[in-house]
mmCIF file of the C-alpha atoms, coordinates in Angstrom:
data_MODEL
# 
_entry.id   MODEL 
# 
loop_
_atom_site.group_PDB 
_atom_site.id 
_atom_site.type_symbol 
_atom_site.label_atom_id 
_atom_site.label_alt_id 
_atom_site.label_comp_id 
_atom_site.label_asym_id 
_atom_site.label_entity_id 
_atom_site.label_seq_id 
_atom_site.pdbx_PDB_ins_code 
_atom_site.Cartn_x 
_atom_site.Cartn_y 
_atom_site.Cartn_z 
_atom_site.occupancy 
_atom_site.B_iso_or_equiv 
_atom_site.pdbx_formal_charge 
_atom_site.auth_seq_id 
_atom_site.auth_comp_id 
_atom_site.auth_asym_id 
_atom_site.auth_atom_id 
_atom_site.pdbx_PDB_model_num 
ATOM 1   C CA . UNK A 1 1   ? 9.406  -10.877 -2.822 1.00 0.00 ? 1   UNK A CA 1 
ATOM 2   C CA . UNK A 1 2   ? 8.687  -8.968  0.373  1.00 0.00 ? 2   UNK A CA 1 
ATOM 3   C CA . UNK A 1 3   ? 9.157  -10.254 3.890  1.00 0.00 ? 3   UNK A CA 1 
ATOM 4   C CA . UNK A 1 4   ? 5.373  -10.416 4.097  1.00 0.00 ? 4   UNK A CA 1 
ATOM 5   C CA . UNK A 1 5   ? 5.305  -12.867 1.209  1.00 0.00 ? 5   UNK A CA 1 
ATOM 6   C CA . UNK A 1 6   ? 7.697  -15.145 3.096  1.00 0.00 ? 6   UNK A CA 1 
ATOM 7   C CA . UNK A 1 7   ? 4.991  -15.409 5.729  1.00 0.00 ? 7   UNK A CA 1 
ATOM 8   C CA . UNK A 1 8   ? 2.452  -16.189 3.027  1.00 0.00 ? 8   UNK A CA 1 
ATOM 9   C CA . UNK A 1 9   ? 4.349  -18.802 0.975  1.00 0.00 ? 9   UNK A CA 1 
ATOM 10  C CA . UNK A 1 10  ? 3.086  -21.719 3.054  1.00 0.00 ? 10  UNK A CA 1 
ATOM 11  C CA . UNK A 1 11  ? 1.505  -22.236 6.477  1.00 0.00 ? 11  UNK A CA 1 
ATOM 12  C CA . UNK A 1 12  ? 4.681  -23.921 7.714  1.00 0.00 ? 12  UNK A CA 1 
ATOM 13  C CA . UNK A 1 13  ? 8.350  -23.104 7.131  1.00 0.00 ? 13  UNK A CA 1 
ATOM 14  C CA . UNK A 1 14  ? 10.528 -26.182 7.732  1.00 0.00 ? 14  UNK A CA 1 
ATOM 15  C CA . UNK A 1 15  ? 13.494 -25.436 9.991  1.00 0.00 ? 15  UNK A CA 1 
ATOM 16  C CA . UNK A 1 16  ? 16.274 -27.659 8.690  1.00 0.00 ? 16  UNK A CA 1 
ATOM 17  C CA . UNK A 1 17  ? 19.551 -28.655 10.367 1.00 0.00 ? 17  UNK A CA 1 
ATOM 18  C CA . UNK A 1 18  ? 21.841 -30.481 7.957  1.00 0.00 ? 18  UNK A CA 1 
ATOM 19  C CA . UNK A 1 19  ? 25.019 -32.262 8.965  1.00 0.00 ? 19  UNK A CA 1 
ATOM 20  C CA . UNK A 1 20  ? 25.744 -33.389 5.387  1.00 0.00 ? 20  UNK A CA 1 
ATOM 21  C CA . UNK A 1 21  ? 25.297 -31.003 2.449  1.00 0.00 ? 21  UNK A CA 1 
ATOM 22  C CA . UNK A 1 22  ? 24.704 -34.023 0.187  1.00 0.00 ? 22  UNK A CA 1 
ATOM 23  C CA . UNK A 1 23  ? 21.302 -34.413 1.836  1.00 0.00 ? 23  UNK A CA 1 
ATOM 24  C CA . UNK A 1 24  ? 20.237 -30.857 1.001  1.00 0.00 ? 24  UNK A CA 1 
ATOM 25  C CA . UNK A 1 25  ? 18.886 -31.338 -2.516 1.00 0.00 ? 25  UNK A CA 1 
ATOM 26  C CA . UNK A 1 26  ? 16.871 -34.540 -1.970 1.00 0.00 ? 26  UNK A CA 1 
ATOM 27  C CA . UNK A 1 27  ? 15.498 -33.153 1.292  1.00 0.00 ? 27  UNK A CA 1 
ATOM 28  C CA . UNK A 1 28  ? 14.481 -29.874 -0.353 1.00 0.00 ? 28  UNK A CA 1 
ATOM 29  C CA . UNK A 1 29  ? 12.882 -31.716 -3.266 1.00 0.00 ? 29  UNK A CA 1 
ATOM 30  C CA . UNK A 1 30  ? 10.826 -33.803 -0.826 1.00 0.00 ? 30  UNK A CA 1 
ATOM 31  C CA . UNK A 1 31  ? 9.676  -30.699 1.058  1.00 0.00 ? 31  UNK A CA 1 
ATOM 32  C CA . UNK A 1 32  ? 8.727  -28.885 -2.148 1.00 0.00 ? 32  UNK A CA 1 
ATOM 33  C CA . UNK A 1 33  ? 6.893  -31.965 -3.450 1.00 0.00 ? 33  UNK A CA 1 
ATOM 34  C CA . UNK A 1 34  ? 4.965  -32.047 -0.185 1.00 0.00 ? 34  UNK A CA 1 
ATOM 35  C CA . UNK A 1 35  ? 3.921  -28.429 -0.634 1.00 0.00 ? 35  UNK A CA 1 
ATOM 36  C CA . UNK A 1 36  ? 6.420  -26.523 1.526  1.00 0.00 ? 36  UNK A CA 1 
ATOM 37  C CA . UNK A 1 37  ? 8.520  -24.319 -0.789 1.00 0.00 ? 37  UNK A CA 1 
ATOM 38  C CA . UNK A 1 38  ? 10.010 -21.991 1.845  1.00 0.00 ? 38  UNK A CA 1 
ATOM 39  C CA . UNK A 1 39  ? 12.881 -23.812 3.555  1.00 0.00 ? 39  UNK A CA 1 
ATOM 40  C CA . UNK A 1 40  ? 14.947 -22.346 6.392  1.00 0.00 ? 40  UNK A CA 1 
ATOM 41  C CA . UNK A 1 41  ? 18.416 -23.896 6.587  1.00 0.00 ? 41  UNK A CA 1 
ATOM 42  C CA . UNK A 1 42  ? 19.918 -23.031 9.951  1.00 0.00 ? 42  UNK A CA 1 
ATOM 43  C CA . UNK A 1 43  ? 23.533 -21.968 10.332 1.00 0.00 ? 43  UNK A CA 1 
ATOM 44  C CA . UNK A 1 44  ? 24.114 -24.459 13.133 1.00 0.00 ? 44  UNK A CA 1 
ATOM 45  C CA . UNK A 1 45  ? 26.378 -26.788 11.167 1.00 0.00 ? 45  UNK A CA 1 
ATOM 46  C CA . UNK A 1 46  ? 29.448 -26.542 8.962  1.00 0.00 ? 46  UNK A CA 1 
ATOM 47  C CA . UNK A 1 47  ? 27.379 -27.878 6.047  1.00 0.00 ? 47  UNK A CA 1 
ATOM 48  C CA . UNK A 1 48  ? 24.829 -25.059 6.103  1.00 0.00 ? 48  UNK A CA 1 
ATOM 49  C CA . UNK A 1 49  ? 26.323 -22.714 3.489  1.00 0.00 ? 49  UNK A CA 1 
ATOM 50  C CA . UNK A 1 50  ? 26.977 -25.550 1.041  1.00 0.00 ? 50  UNK A CA 1 
ATOM 51  C CA . UNK A 1 51  ? 23.436 -26.804 1.638  1.00 0.00 ? 51  UNK A CA 1 
ATOM 52  C CA . UNK A 1 52  ? 21.937 -23.380 0.885  1.00 0.00 ? 52  UNK A CA 1 
ATOM 53  C CA . UNK A 1 53  ? 24.032 -23.085 -2.251 1.00 0.00 ? 53  UNK A CA 1 
ATOM 54  C CA . UNK A 1 54  ? 23.008 -26.543 -3.479 1.00 0.00 ? 54  UNK A CA 1 
ATOM 55  C CA . UNK A 1 55  ? 19.294 -25.985 -2.883 1.00 0.00 ? 55  UNK A CA 1 
ATOM 56  C CA . UNK A 1 56  ? 19.410 -22.561 -4.562 1.00 0.00 ? 56  UNK A CA 1 
ATOM 57  C CA . UNK A 1 57  ? 21.150 -24.018 -7.603 1.00 0.00 ? 57  UNK A CA 1 
ATOM 58  C CA . UNK A 1 58  ? 19.369 -27.343 -7.997 1.00 0.00 ? 58  UNK A CA 1 
ATOM 59  C CA . UNK A 1 59  ? 15.831 -27.094 -6.594 1.00 0.00 ? 59  UNK A CA 1 
ATOM 60  C CA . UNK A 1 60  ? 14.005 -24.444 -8.641 1.00 0.00 ? 60  UNK A CA 1 
ATOM 61  C CA . UNK A 1 61  ? 10.743 -24.869 -6.735 1.00 0.00 ? 61  UNK A CA 1 
ATOM 62  C CA . UNK A 1 62  ? 12.370 -24.057 -3.405 1.00 0.00 ? 62  UNK A CA 1 
ATOM 63  C CA . UNK A 1 63  ? 12.676 -20.672 -1.761 1.00 0.00 ? 63  UNK A CA 1 
ATOM 64  C CA . UNK A 1 64  ? 15.687 -21.304 0.430  1.00 0.00 ? 64  UNK A CA 1 
ATOM 65  C CA . UNK A 1 65  ? 16.470 -19.086 3.378  1.00 0.00 ? 65  UNK A CA 1 
ATOM 66  C CA . UNK A 1 66  ? 19.052 -18.949 6.132  1.00 0.00 ? 66  UNK A CA 1 
ATOM 67  C CA . UNK A 1 67  ? 18.208 -19.330 9.808  1.00 0.00 ? 67  UNK A CA 1 
ATOM 68  C CA . UNK A 1 68  ? 20.199 -18.628 12.964 1.00 0.00 ? 68  UNK A CA 1 
ATOM 69  C CA . UNK A 1 69  ? 21.571 -15.473 11.321 1.00 0.00 ? 69  UNK A CA 1 
ATOM 70  C CA . UNK A 1 70  ? 23.313 -13.581 14.120 1.00 0.00 ? 70  UNK A CA 1 
ATOM 71  C CA . UNK A 1 71  ? 25.980 -11.423 12.453 1.00 0.00 ? 71  UNK A CA 1 
ATOM 72  C CA . UNK A 1 72  ? 26.612 -9.210  9.452  1.00 0.00 ? 72  UNK A CA 1 
ATOM 73  C CA . UNK A 1 73  ? 29.042 -11.877 8.212  1.00 0.00 ? 73  UNK A CA 1 
ATOM 74  C CA . UNK A 1 74  ? 26.245 -14.460 8.348  1.00 0.00 ? 74  UNK A CA 1 
ATOM 75  C CA . UNK A 1 75  ? 24.101 -12.119 6.262  1.00 0.00 ? 75  UNK A CA 1 
ATOM 76  C CA . UNK A 1 76  ? 26.701 -11.597 3.541  1.00 0.00 ? 76  UNK A CA 1 
ATOM 77  C CA . UNK A 1 77  ? 27.787 -15.249 3.424  1.00 0.00 ? 77  UNK A CA 1 
ATOM 78  C CA . UNK A 1 78  ? 24.273 -16.665 3.144  1.00 0.00 ? 78  UNK A CA 1 
ATOM 79  C CA . UNK A 1 79  ? 23.059 -14.165 0.564  1.00 0.00 ? 79  UNK A CA 1 
ATOM 80  C CA . UNK A 1 80  ? 26.159 -14.908 -1.508 1.00 0.00 ? 80  UNK A CA 1 
ATOM 81  C CA . UNK A 1 81  ? 25.312 -18.617 -1.243 1.00 0.00 ? 81  UNK A CA 1 
ATOM 82  C CA . UNK A 1 82  ? 21.821 -17.981 -2.611 1.00 0.00 ? 82  UNK A CA 1 
ATOM 83  C CA . UNK A 1 83  ? 19.622 -17.421 0.446  1.00 0.00 ? 83  UNK A CA 1 
ATOM 84  C CA . UNK A 1 84  ? 16.409 -15.643 -0.546 1.00 0.00 ? 84  UNK A CA 1 
ATOM 85  C CA . UNK A 1 85  ? 15.331 -14.742 2.981  1.00 0.00 ? 85  UNK A CA 1 
ATOM 86  C CA . UNK A 1 86  ? 16.974 -14.424 6.404  1.00 0.00 ? 86  UNK A CA 1 
ATOM 87  C CA . UNK A 1 87  ? 15.753 -15.431 9.847  1.00 0.00 ? 87  UNK A CA 1 
ATOM 88  C CA . UNK A 1 88  ? 17.403 -14.495 13.139 1.00 0.00 ? 88  UNK A CA 1 
ATOM 89  C CA . UNK A 1 89  ? 16.659 -15.776 16.656 1.00 0.00 ? 89  UNK A CA 1 
ATOM 90  C CA . UNK A 1 90  ? 16.994 -12.215 17.951 1.00 0.00 ? 90  UNK A CA 1 
ATOM 91  C CA . UNK A 1 91  ? 18.273 -8.863  16.732 1.00 0.00 ? 91  UNK A CA 1 
ATOM 92  C CA . UNK A 1 92  ? 20.548 -5.943  17.448 1.00 0.00 ? 92  UNK A CA 1 
ATOM 93  C CA . UNK A 1 93  ? 20.767 -2.601  15.679 1.00 0.00 ? 93  UNK A CA 1 
ATOM 94  C CA . UNK A 1 94  ? 23.847 -3.675  13.720 1.00 0.00 ? 94  UNK A CA 1 
ATOM 95  C CA . UNK A 1 95  ? 22.333 -7.023  12.699 1.00 0.00 ? 95  UNK A CA 1 
ATOM 96  C CA . UNK A 1 96  ? 19.106 -5.303  11.649 1.00 0.00 ? 96  UNK A CA 1 
ATOM 97  C CA . UNK A 1 97  ? 21.081 -2.799  9.566  1.00 0.00 ? 97  UNK A CA 1 
ATOM 98  C CA . UNK A 1 98  ? 22.917 -5.640  7.828  1.00 0.00 ? 98  UNK A CA 1 
ATOM 99  C CA . UNK A 1 99  ? 19.696 -7.534  7.110  1.00 0.00 ? 99  UNK A CA 1 
ATOM 100 C CA . UNK A 1 100 ? 18.019 -4.378  5.792  1.00 0.00 ? 100 UNK A CA 1 
ATOM 101 C CA . UNK A 1 101 ? 21.012 -3.686  3.530  1.00 0.00 ? 101 UNK A CA 1 
ATOM 102 C CA . UNK A 1 102 ? 21.074 -7.253  2.169  1.00 0.00 ? 102 UNK A CA 1 
ATOM 103 C CA . UNK A 1 103 ? 18.274 -6.687  -0.322 1.00 0.00 ? 103 UNK A CA 1 
ATOM 104 C CA . UNK A 1 104 ? 16.446 -9.885  0.693  1.00 0.00 ? 104 UNK A CA 1 
ATOM 105 C CA . UNK A 1 105 ? 13.459 -10.275 3.014  1.00 0.00 ? 105 UNK A CA 1 
ATOM 106 C CA . UNK A 1 106 ? 14.170 -10.997 6.662  1.00 0.00 ? 106 UNK A CA 1 
ATOM 107 C CA . UNK A 1 107 ? 12.398 -12.018 9.837  1.00 0.00 ? 107 UNK A CA 1 
ATOM 108 C CA . UNK A 1 108 ? 14.193 -10.729 12.951 1.00 0.00 ? 108 UNK A CA 1 
ATOM 109 C CA . UNK A 1 109 ? 13.485 -12.683 16.126 1.00 0.00 ? 109 UNK A CA 1 
ATOM 110 C CA . UNK A 1 110 ? 11.572 -11.250 19.084 1.00 0.00 ? 110 UNK A CA 1 
ATOM 111 C CA . UNK A 1 111 ? 10.275 -12.587 22.380 1.00 0.00 ? 111 UNK A CA 1 
ATOM 112 C CA . UNK A 1 112 ? 9.188  -9.414  24.214 1.00 0.00 ? 112 UNK A CA 1 
ATOM 113 C CA . UNK A 1 113 ? 6.746  -6.582  23.618 1.00 0.00 ? 113 UNK A CA 1 
ATOM 114 C CA . UNK A 1 114 ? 9.542  -4.007  23.763 1.00 0.00 ? 114 UNK A CA 1 
ATOM 115 C CA . UNK A 1 115 ? 11.414 -5.781  20.950 1.00 0.00 ? 115 UNK A CA 1 
ATOM 116 C CA . UNK A 1 116 ? 8.282  -5.746  18.806 1.00 0.00 ? 116 UNK A CA 1 
ATOM 117 C CA . UNK A 1 117 ? 7.741  -2.031  19.435 1.00 0.00 ? 117 UNK A CA 1 
ATOM 118 C CA . UNK A 1 118 ? 11.408 -1.307  18.662 1.00 0.00 ? 118 UNK A CA 1 
ATOM 119 C CA . UNK A 1 119 ? 11.151 -3.126  15.332 1.00 0.00 ? 119 UNK A CA 1 
ATOM 120 C CA . UNK A 1 120 ? 7.932  -1.320  14.422 1.00 0.00 ? 120 UNK A CA 1 
ATOM 121 C CA . UNK A 1 121 ? 9.782  1.922   15.186 1.00 0.00 ? 121 UNK A CA 1 
ATOM 122 C CA . UNK A 1 122 ? 12.434 0.829   12.667 1.00 0.00 ? 122 UNK A CA 1 
ATOM 123 C CA . UNK A 1 123 ? 9.806  0.144   10.000 1.00 0.00 ? 123 UNK A CA 1 
ATOM 124 C CA . UNK A 1 124 ? 9.783  -3.654  10.365 1.00 0.00 ? 124 UNK A CA 1 
ATOM 125 C CA . UNK A 1 125 ? 6.377  -5.308  10.835 1.00 0.00 ? 125 UNK A CA 1 
ATOM 126 C CA . UNK A 1 126 ? 7.126  -8.968  10.015 1.00 0.00 ? 126 UNK A CA 1 
ATOM 127 C CA . UNK A 1 127 ? 9.134  -10.915 12.571 1.00 0.00 ? 127 UNK A CA 1 
ATOM 128 C CA . UNK A 1 128 ? 9.918  -14.307 14.056 1.00 0.00 ? 128 UNK A CA 1 
ATOM 129 C CA . UNK A 1 129 ? 8.512  -15.059 17.526 1.00 0.00 ? 129 UNK A CA 1 
ATOM 130 C CA . UNK A 1 130 ? 11.093 -17.230 19.250 1.00 0.00 ? 130 UNK A CA 1 
ATOM 131 C CA . UNK A 1 131 ? 11.227 -19.412 21.260 1.00 0.00 ? 131 UNK A CA 1 
ATOM 132 C CA . UNK A 1 132 ? 7.476  -19.553 20.770 1.00 0.00 ? 132 UNK A CA 1 
ATOM 133 C CA . UNK A 1 133 ? 6.337  -22.095 23.335 1.00 0.00 ? 133 UNK A CA 1 
ATOM 134 C CA . UNK A 1 134 ? 8.847  -21.052 26.003 1.00 0.00 ? 134 UNK A CA 1 
ATOM 135 C CA . UNK A 1 135 ? 8.096  -17.350 25.484 1.00 0.00 ? 135 UNK A CA 1 
ATOM 136 C CA . UNK A 1 136 ? 4.355  -17.627 26.059 1.00 0.00 ? 136 UNK A CA 1 
ATOM 137 C CA . UNK A 1 137 ? 2.928  -19.376 23.025 1.00 0.00 ? 137 UNK A CA 1 
ATOM 138 C CA . UNK A 1 138 ? -0.456 -18.562 21.554 1.00 0.00 ? 138 UNK A CA 1 
ATOM 139 C CA . UNK A 1 139 ? -1.643 -16.740 24.681 1.00 0.00 ? 139 UNK A CA 1 
ATOM 140 C CA . UNK A 1 140 ? 1.227  -14.262 24.400 1.00 0.00 ? 140 UNK A CA 1 
ATOM 141 C CA . UNK A 1 141 ? 0.688  -13.668 20.683 1.00 0.00 ? 141 UNK A CA 1 
ATOM 142 C CA . UNK A 1 142 ? -3.047 -13.231 21.195 1.00 0.00 ? 142 UNK A CA 1 
ATOM 143 C CA . UNK A 1 143 ? -2.337 -10.624 23.873 1.00 0.00 ? 143 UNK A CA 1 
ATOM 144 C CA . UNK A 1 144 ? -0.027 -8.739  21.477 1.00 0.00 ? 144 UNK A CA 1 
ATOM 145 C CA . UNK A 1 145 ? -2.603 -8.564  18.686 1.00 0.00 ? 145 UNK A CA 1 
ATOM 146 C CA . UNK A 1 146 ? -4.811 -5.923  20.338 1.00 0.00 ? 146 UNK A CA 1 
ATOM 147 C CA . UNK A 1 147 ? -2.205 -3.211  21.097 1.00 0.00 ? 147 UNK A CA 1 
ATOM 148 C CA . UNK A 1 148 ? 0.099  -4.111  18.173 1.00 0.00 ? 148 UNK A CA 1 
ATOM 149 C CA . UNK A 1 149 ? -2.141 -5.315  15.324 1.00 0.00 ? 149 UNK A CA 1 
ATOM 150 C CA . UNK A 1 150 ? 0.350  -4.169  12.659 1.00 0.00 ? 150 UNK A CA 1 
ATOM 151 C CA . UNK A 1 151 ? 2.922  -6.779  13.715 1.00 0.00 ? 151 UNK A CA 1 
ATOM 152 C CA . UNK A 1 152 ? 2.838  -10.187 12.001 1.00 0.00 ? 152 UNK A CA 1 
ATOM 153 C CA . UNK A 1 153 ? 4.740  -13.221 13.189 1.00 0.00 ? 153 UNK A CA 1 
ATOM 154 C CA . UNK A 1 154 ? 6.248  -16.561 12.272 1.00 0.00 ? 154 UNK A CA 1 
ATOM 155 C CA . UNK A 1 155 ? 6.330  -18.331 15.633 1.00 0.00 ? 155 UNK A CA 1 
ATOM 156 C CA . UNK A 1 156 ? 9.078  -20.961 15.907 1.00 0.00 ? 156 UNK A CA 1 
ATOM 157 C CA . UNK A 1 157 ? 10.289 -23.123 18.761 1.00 0.00 ? 157 UNK A CA 1 
ATOM 158 C CA . UNK A 1 158 ? 8.508  -26.128 20.221 1.00 0.00 ? 158 UNK A CA 1 
ATOM 159 C CA . UNK A 1 159 ? 5.647  -26.094 17.715 1.00 0.00 ? 159 UNK A CA 1 
ATOM 160 C CA . UNK A 1 160 ? 4.234  -29.426 16.501 1.00 0.00 ? 160 UNK A CA 1 
ATOM 161 C CA . UNK A 1 161 ? 1.685  -30.650 13.970 1.00 0.00 ? 161 UNK A CA 1 
ATOM 162 C CA . UNK A 1 162 ? -0.826 -30.769 16.822 1.00 0.00 ? 162 UNK A CA 1 
ATOM 163 C CA . UNK A 1 163 ? -0.214 -27.236 18.119 1.00 0.00 ? 163 UNK A CA 1 
ATOM 164 C CA . UNK A 1 164 ? 0.371  -25.471 14.786 1.00 0.00 ? 164 UNK A CA 1 
ATOM 165 C CA . UNK A 1 165 ? -3.339 -24.933 13.971 1.00 0.00 ? 165 UNK A CA 1 
ATOM 166 C CA . UNK A 1 166 ? -3.905 -22.925 17.165 1.00 0.00 ? 166 UNK A CA 1 
ATOM 167 C CA . UNK A 1 167 ? -1.073 -20.594 16.142 1.00 0.00 ? 167 UNK A CA 1 
ATOM 168 C CA . UNK A 1 168 ? -2.257 -20.333 12.531 1.00 0.00 ? 168 UNK A CA 1 
ATOM 169 C CA . UNK A 1 169 ? -5.750 -19.374 13.712 1.00 0.00 ? 169 UNK A CA 1 
ATOM 170 C CA . UNK A 1 170 ? -4.387 -16.152 15.246 1.00 0.00 ? 170 UNK A CA 1 
ATOM 171 C CA . UNK A 1 171 ? -4.849 -13.009 13.112 1.00 0.00 ? 171 UNK A CA 1 
ATOM 172 C CA . UNK A 1 172 ? -1.239 -11.872 13.635 1.00 0.00 ? 172 UNK A CA 1 
ATOM 173 C CA . UNK A 1 173 ? 0.372  -15.180 12.614 1.00 0.00 ? 173 UNK A CA 1 
ATOM 174 C CA . UNK A 1 174 ? 1.295  -15.606 8.949  1.00 0.00 ? 174 UNK A CA 1 
ATOM 175 C CA . UNK A 1 175 ? 2.976  -18.987 9.263  1.00 0.00 ? 175 UNK A CA 1 
ATOM 176 C CA . UNK A 1 176 ? 4.803  -21.139 11.782 1.00 0.00 ? 176 UNK A CA 1 
ATOM 177 C CA . UNK A 1 177 ? 8.300  -22.590 11.745 1.00 0.00 ? 177 UNK A CA 1 
ATOM 178 C CA . UNK A 1 178 ? 8.996  -26.148 12.792 1.00 0.00 ? 178 UNK A CA 1 
ATOM 179 C CA . UNK A 1 179 ? 11.152 -29.187 12.328 1.00 0.00 ? 179 UNK A CA 1 
ATOM 180 C CA . UNK A 1 180 ? 8.683  -31.999 12.917 1.00 0.00 ? 180 UNK A CA 1 
ATOM 181 C CA . UNK A 1 181 ? 8.453  -32.719 9.176  1.00 0.00 ? 181 UNK A CA 1 
ATOM 182 C CA . UNK A 1 182 ? 12.220 -33.229 8.956  1.00 0.00 ? 182 UNK A CA 1 
ATOM 183 C CA . UNK A 1 183 ? 12.869 -35.649 11.831 1.00 0.00 ? 183 UNK A CA 1 
ATOM 184 C CA . UNK A 1 184 ? 16.503 -36.533 12.375 1.00 0.00 ? 184 UNK A CA 1 
ATOM 185 C CA . UNK A 1 185 ? 15.951 -40.254 11.948 1.00 0.00 ? 185 UNK A CA 1 
ATOM 186 C CA . UNK A 1 186 ? 14.257 -39.758 8.569  1.00 0.00 ? 186 UNK A CA 1 
ATOM 187 C CA . UNK A 1 187 ? 17.095 -37.547 7.337  1.00 0.00 ? 187 UNK A CA 1 
ATOM 188 C CA . UNK A 1 188 ? 19.714 -39.991 8.619  1.00 0.00 ? 188 UNK A CA 1 
ATOM 189 C CA . UNK A 1 189 ? 17.923 -42.861 6.836  1.00 0.00 ? 189 UNK A CA 1 
ATOM 190 C CA . UNK A 1 190 ? 17.456 -40.704 3.726  1.00 0.00 ? 190 UNK A CA 1 
ATOM 191 C CA . UNK A 1 191 ? 13.747 -41.536 3.920  1.00 0.00 ? 191 UNK A CA 1 
ATOM 192 C CA . UNK A 1 192 ? 12.663 -38.723 1.617  1.00 0.00 ? 192 UNK A CA 1 
ATOM 193 C CA . UNK A 1 193 ? 9.246  -40.308 1.031  1.00 0.00 ? 193 UNK A CA 1 
ATOM 194 C CA . UNK A 1 194 ? 8.494  -39.931 4.741  1.00 0.00 ? 194 UNK A CA 1 
ATOM 195 C CA . UNK A 1 195 ? 9.658  -36.307 4.673  1.00 0.00 ? 195 UNK A CA 1 
ATOM 196 C CA . UNK A 1 196 ? 7.388  -35.622 1.693  1.00 0.00 ? 196 UNK A CA 1 
ATOM 197 C CA . UNK A 1 197 ? 4.413  -37.220 3.473  1.00 0.00 ? 197 UNK A CA 1 
ATOM 198 C CA . UNK A 1 198 ? 5.037  -35.197 6.653  1.00 0.00 ? 198 UNK A CA 1 
ATOM 199 C CA . UNK A 1 199 ? 5.461  -32.035 4.561  1.00 0.00 ? 199 UNK A CA 1 
ATOM 200 C CA . UNK A 1 200 ? 2.140  -32.734 2.884  1.00 0.00 ? 200 UNK A CA 1 
ATOM 201 C CA . UNK A 1 201 ? 0.404  -32.961 6.271  1.00 0.00 ? 201 UNK A CA 1 
ATOM 202 C CA . UNK A 1 202 ? 1.964  -29.657 7.306  1.00 0.00 ? 202 UNK A CA 1 
ATOM 203 C CA . UNK A 1 203 ? 1.094  -27.950 4.018  1.00 0.00 ? 203 UNK A CA 1 
ATOM 204 C CA . UNK A 1 204 ? -2.562 -28.898 4.529  1.00 0.00 ? 204 UNK A CA 1 
ATOM 205 C CA . UNK A 1 205 ? -2.755 -26.832 7.729  1.00 0.00 ? 205 UNK A CA 1 
ATOM 206 C CA . UNK A 1 206 ? -4.701 -23.621 7.484  1.00 0.00 ? 206 UNK A CA 1 
ATOM 207 C CA . UNK A 1 207 ? -5.681 -21.177 10.140 1.00 0.00 ? 207 UNK A CA 1 
# 
């Protein structure tokens, strides 16, 4: 799988924050059943590595990745746990080197034109645009497409079911990241049927 195929797995990549690793497998199964196989588990909680490991081992239809990757240690730990792609909110030369060396696809985060150009210079053309809404949203990405058509993005940050189609309609957007299909109250209530329904709505989006 290439990093480009991460962008093409589904129109939406769920961004998941799990406080309890026991929720990982049923949540992932609900997302996959709804049509969203690529699942980004963020490294914002102590349960994240166990959650990635559980999904990788027990949900064969899922392509589990790690989000909020900000260090070489994060890279090695998550790949060892079974992460099949990596997503960072931003990047440095050392983090990029570690992600490149990991052997799995990755989406380094950018929010400025200079960062995009720097990544293209390093041979990377697929990236995360974050925080999407705060950094300029669809207008910013549309402006980037003319001078930098070779760059493709997964915008994440503040995107909703309502705004996702305007992002997906852009030629330089492969998919969007979001958490609206995994609302905290549904996860807390273990309402996996609701998660599956919301995932199905998201999976039906096409640019």
